[in-house]
Amino acid sequence: MKQEFHLRLNILSKELDNFYYQEFETEQAEYSKNKEIKQAIVQFILEMKEQGEENLIDKALDLIFHHIGSHIDCEILDEIMLPVIEQNIITPELIDKNLRENSPMGRWF
């Protein structure tokens, strides 16, 4: 089963990478797809919490933070991270720290 989890995370990573090469009809369509992928990663994190897979949680969080490069990405992050915070997987302070240290947004802090 562990291999399945790694495969799912790899698929999510590729989906997120491919997102940046897609063209969208509208900004709303682009926003929606970006949010959809990142919400899927959050769902993966919540599932990994239930499975006790801390290593995969860390990898999934890194994946999200490495793909936060604009104010739109930060808006999406604010919208999707509440369940992760409520499950005590990460704190708002650690989110801010990761944005400064592990995301392209760090250049603005």
PDB file of C-alpha atoms in Angstrom:
ATOM      1  CA  MET A   1       0.000   0.000   0.000  1.00  0.00           C
ATOM      2  CA  LYS A   2       2.900   2.347   0.744  1.00  0.00           C
ATOM      3  CA  GLN A   3       3.944   2.125  -2.896  1.00  0.00           C
ATOM      4  CA  GLU A   4       0.429   3.198  -3.917  1.00  0.00           C
ATOM      5  CA  PHE A   5       0.753   6.290  -1.713  1.00  0.00           C
ATOM      6  CA  HIS A   6       4.061   7.214  -3.321  1.00  0.00           C
ATOM      7  CA  LEU A   7       2.543   6.705  -6.761  1.00  0.00           C
ATOM      8  CA  ARG A   8      -0.408   8.966  -5.910  1.00  0.00           C
ATOM      9  CA  LEU A   9       1.916  11.706  -4.683  1.00  0.00           C
ATOM     10  CA  ASN A  10       4.000  11.362  -7.828  1.00  0.00           C
ATOM     11  CA  ILE A  11       0.867  11.711  -9.982  1.00  0.00           C
ATOM     12  CA  LEU A  12      -0.189  14.819  -8.055  1.00  0.00           C
ATOM     13  CA  SER A  13       3.289  16.277  -8.509  1.00  0.00           C
ATOM     14  CA  LYS A  14       3.205  15.679 -12.258  1.00  0.00           C
ATOM     15  CA  GLU A  15      -0.297  17.112 -12.479  1.00  0.00           C
ATOM     16  CA  LEU A  16       0.881  20.260 -10.725  1.00  0.00           C
ATOM     17  CA  ASP A  17       3.960  20.534 -12.956  1.00  0.00           C
ATOM     18  CA  ASN A  18       1.841  20.077 -16.079  1.00  0.00           C
ATOM     19  CA  PHE A  19      -0.575  22.755 -14.898  1.00  0.00           C
ATOM     20  CA  TYR A  20       2.003  25.455 -15.615  1.00  0.00           C
ATOM     21  CA  TYR A  21       2.221  24.427 -19.282  1.00  0.00           C
ATOM     22  CA  GLN A  22      -1.517  24.483 -19.913  1.00  0.00           C
ATOM     23  CA  GLU A  23      -3.407  27.313 -21.544  1.00  0.00           C
ATOM     24  CA  PHE A  24      -6.746  28.360 -20.120  1.00  0.00           C
ATOM     25  CA  GLU A  25      -9.663  30.201 -21.665  1.00  0.00           C
ATOM     26  CA  THR A  26     -10.092  32.460 -18.638  1.00  0.00           C
ATOM     27  CA  GLU A  27      -8.262  33.455 -15.495  1.00  0.00           C
ATOM     28  CA  GLN A  28     -11.089  31.861 -13.506  1.00  0.00           C
ATOM     29  CA  ALA A  29     -10.546  28.529 -15.268  1.00  0.00           C
ATOM     30  CA  GLU A  30      -6.826  28.715 -14.481  1.00  0.00           C
ATOM     31  CA  TYR A  31      -7.546  29.611 -10.851  1.00  0.00           C
ATOM     32  CA  SER A  32     -10.043  26.765 -10.516  1.00  0.00           C
ATOM     33  CA  LYS A  33      -7.640  24.160 -11.918  1.00  0.00           C
ATOM     34  CA  ASN A  34      -4.789  25.408  -9.704  1.00  0.00           C
ATOM     35  CA  LYS A  35      -7.023  25.213  -6.644  1.00  0.00           C
ATOM     36  CA  GLU A  36      -8.386  21.784  -7.636  1.00  0.00           C
ATOM     37  CA  ILE A  37      -4.908  20.272  -7.814  1.00  0.00           C
ATOM     38  CA  LYS A  38      -3.780  21.833  -4.547  1.00  0.00           C
ATOM     39  CA  GLN A  39      -6.999  20.711  -2.827  1.00  0.00           C
ATOM     40  CA  ALA A  40      -6.261  17.173  -4.006  1.00  0.00           C
ATOM     41  CA  ILE A  41      -2.850  17.439  -2.347  1.00  0.00           C
ATOM     42  CA  VAL A  42      -4.492  18.633   0.881  1.00  0.00           C
ATOM     43  CA  GLN A  43      -6.858  15.643   0.738  1.00  0.00           C
ATOM     44  CA  PHE A  44      -3.838  13.400   0.243  1.00  0.00           C
ATOM     45  CA  ILE A  45      -2.213  14.965   3.331  1.00  0.00           C
ATOM     46  CA  LEU A  46      -5.339  14.314   5.389  1.00  0.00           C
ATOM     47  CA  GLU A  47      -5.415  10.683   4.235  1.00  0.00           C
ATOM     48  CA  MET A  48      -1.743  10.260   5.055  1.00  0.00           C
ATOM     49  CA  LYS A  49      -2.439  11.611   8.558  1.00  0.00           C
ATOM     50  CA  GLU A  50      -4.986   8.814   9.026  1.00  0.00           C
ATOM     51  CA  GLN A  51      -2.415   6.295   7.771  1.00  0.00           C
ATOM     52  CA  GLY A  52       0.371   7.646   9.981  1.00  0.00           C
ATOM     53  CA  GLU A  53       2.560   8.422   6.963  1.00  0.00           C
ATOM     54  CA  GLU A  54       4.462  11.439   8.315  1.00  0.00           C
ATOM     55  CA  ASN A  55       7.149  11.247   5.614  1.00  0.00           C
ATOM     56  CA  LEU A  56       4.559  11.521   2.848  1.00  0.00           C
ATOM     57  CA  ILE A  57       2.835  14.386   4.654  1.00  0.00           C
ATOM     58  CA  ASP A  58       6.136  16.279   4.680  1.00  0.00           C
ATOM     59  CA  LYS A  59       6.703  15.557   0.982  1.00  0.00           C
ATOM     60  CA  ALA A  60       3.178  16.683   0.088  1.00  0.00           C
ATOM     61  CA  LEU A  61       3.542  19.887   2.091  1.00  0.00           C
ATOM     62  CA  ASP A  62       6.875  20.550   0.370  1.00  0.00           C
ATOM     63  CA  LEU A  63       5.147  20.026  -2.960  1.00  0.00           C
ATOM     64  CA  ILE A  64       2.545  22.650  -2.152  1.00  0.00           C
ATOM     65  CA  PHE A  65       5.051  25.166  -0.806  1.00  0.00           C
ATOM     66  CA  HIS A  66       7.364  24.795  -3.787  1.00  0.00           C
ATOM     67  CA  HIS A  67       4.425  25.758  -6.008  1.00  0.00           C
ATOM     68  CA  ILE A  68       3.410  28.940  -4.196  1.00  0.00           C
ATOM     69  CA  GLY A  69       4.879  31.690  -6.333  1.00  0.00           C
ATOM     70  CA  SER A  70       2.249  34.381  -6.658  1.00  0.00           C
ATOM     71  CA  HIS A  71      -0.402  36.201  -4.686  1.00  0.00           C
ATOM     72  CA  ILE A  72      -3.022  33.985  -6.376  1.00  0.00           C
ATOM     73  CA  ASP A  73      -1.241  30.904  -5.033  1.00  0.00           C
ATOM     74  CA  CYS A  74      -1.263  32.473  -1.555  1.00  0.00           C
ATOM     75  CA  GLU A  75      -5.018  33.098  -1.837  1.00  0.00           C
ATOM     76  CA  ILE A  76      -5.541  29.467  -2.770  1.00  0.00           C
ATOM     77  CA  LEU A  77      -3.325  28.370   0.099  1.00  0.00           C
ATOM     78  CA  ASP A  78      -5.418  30.406   2.535  1.00  0.00           C
ATOM     79  CA  GLU A  79      -8.585  28.800   1.166  1.00  0.00           C
ATOM     80  CA  ILE A  80      -7.431  25.180   1.290  1.00  0.00           C
ATOM     81  CA  MET A  81      -5.220  24.816   4.372  1.00  0.00           C
ATOM     82  CA  LEU A  82      -7.830  25.099   7.141  1.00  0.00           C
ATOM     83  CA  PRO A  83      -8.445  21.316   7.384  1.00  0.00           C
ATOM     84  CA  VAL A  84      -4.696  20.710   7.682  1.00  0.00           C
ATOM     85  CA  ILE A  85      -4.452  23.307  10.440  1.00  0.00           C
ATOM     86  CA  GLU A  86      -7.520  21.912  12.225  1.00  0.00           C
ATOM     87  CA  GLN A  87      -5.973  18.416  12.175  1.00  0.00           C
ATOM     88  CA  ASN A  88      -2.827  19.848  13.826  1.00  0.00           C
ATOM     89  CA  ILE A  89      -0.706  18.781  10.874  1.00  0.00           C
ATOM     90  CA  ILE A  90       0.769  22.254  10.477  1.00  0.00           C
ATOM     91  CA  THR A  91       0.352  25.573  12.259  1.00  0.00           C
ATOM     92  CA  PRO A  92      -0.187  28.984  10.666  1.00  0.00           C
ATOM     93  CA  GLU A  93       3.280  29.929  11.937  1.00  0.00           C
ATOM     94  CA  LEU A  94       4.863  26.976  10.149  1.00  0.00           C
ATOM     95  CA  ILE A  95       2.957  27.886   6.998  1.00  0.00           C
ATOM     96  CA  ASP A  96       4.444  31.388   7.146  1.00  0.00           C
ATOM     97  CA  LYS A  97       7.899  29.966   7.815  1.00  0.00           C
ATOM     98  CA  ASN A  98       7.602  27.596   4.848  1.00  0.00           C
ATOM     99  CA  LEU A  99       6.469  30.433   2.607  1.00  0.00           C
ATOM    100  CA  ARG A 100       9.571  32.401   3.587  1.00  0.00           C
ATOM    101  CA  GLU A 101      12.028  29.511   3.393  1.00  0.00           C
ATOM    102  CA  ASN A 102      10.653  26.908   0.975  1.00  0.00           C
ATOM    103  CA  SER A 103       8.638  28.706  -1.638  1.00  0.00           C
ATOM    104  CA  PRO A 104       9.375  31.057  -4.510  1.00  0.00           C
ATOM    105  CA  MET A 105       7.427  33.640  -2.455  1.00  0.00           C
ATOM    106  CA  GLY A 106      10.381  33.788  -0.071  1.00  0.00           C
ATOM    107  CA  ARG A 107      12.001  36.383  -2.297  1.00  0.00           C
ATOM    108  CA  TRP A 108       9.248  38.841  -1.273  1.00  0.00           C
ATOM    109  CA  PHE A 109       9.627  38.379   2.478  1.00  0.00           C
TER     110      PHE A 109
END
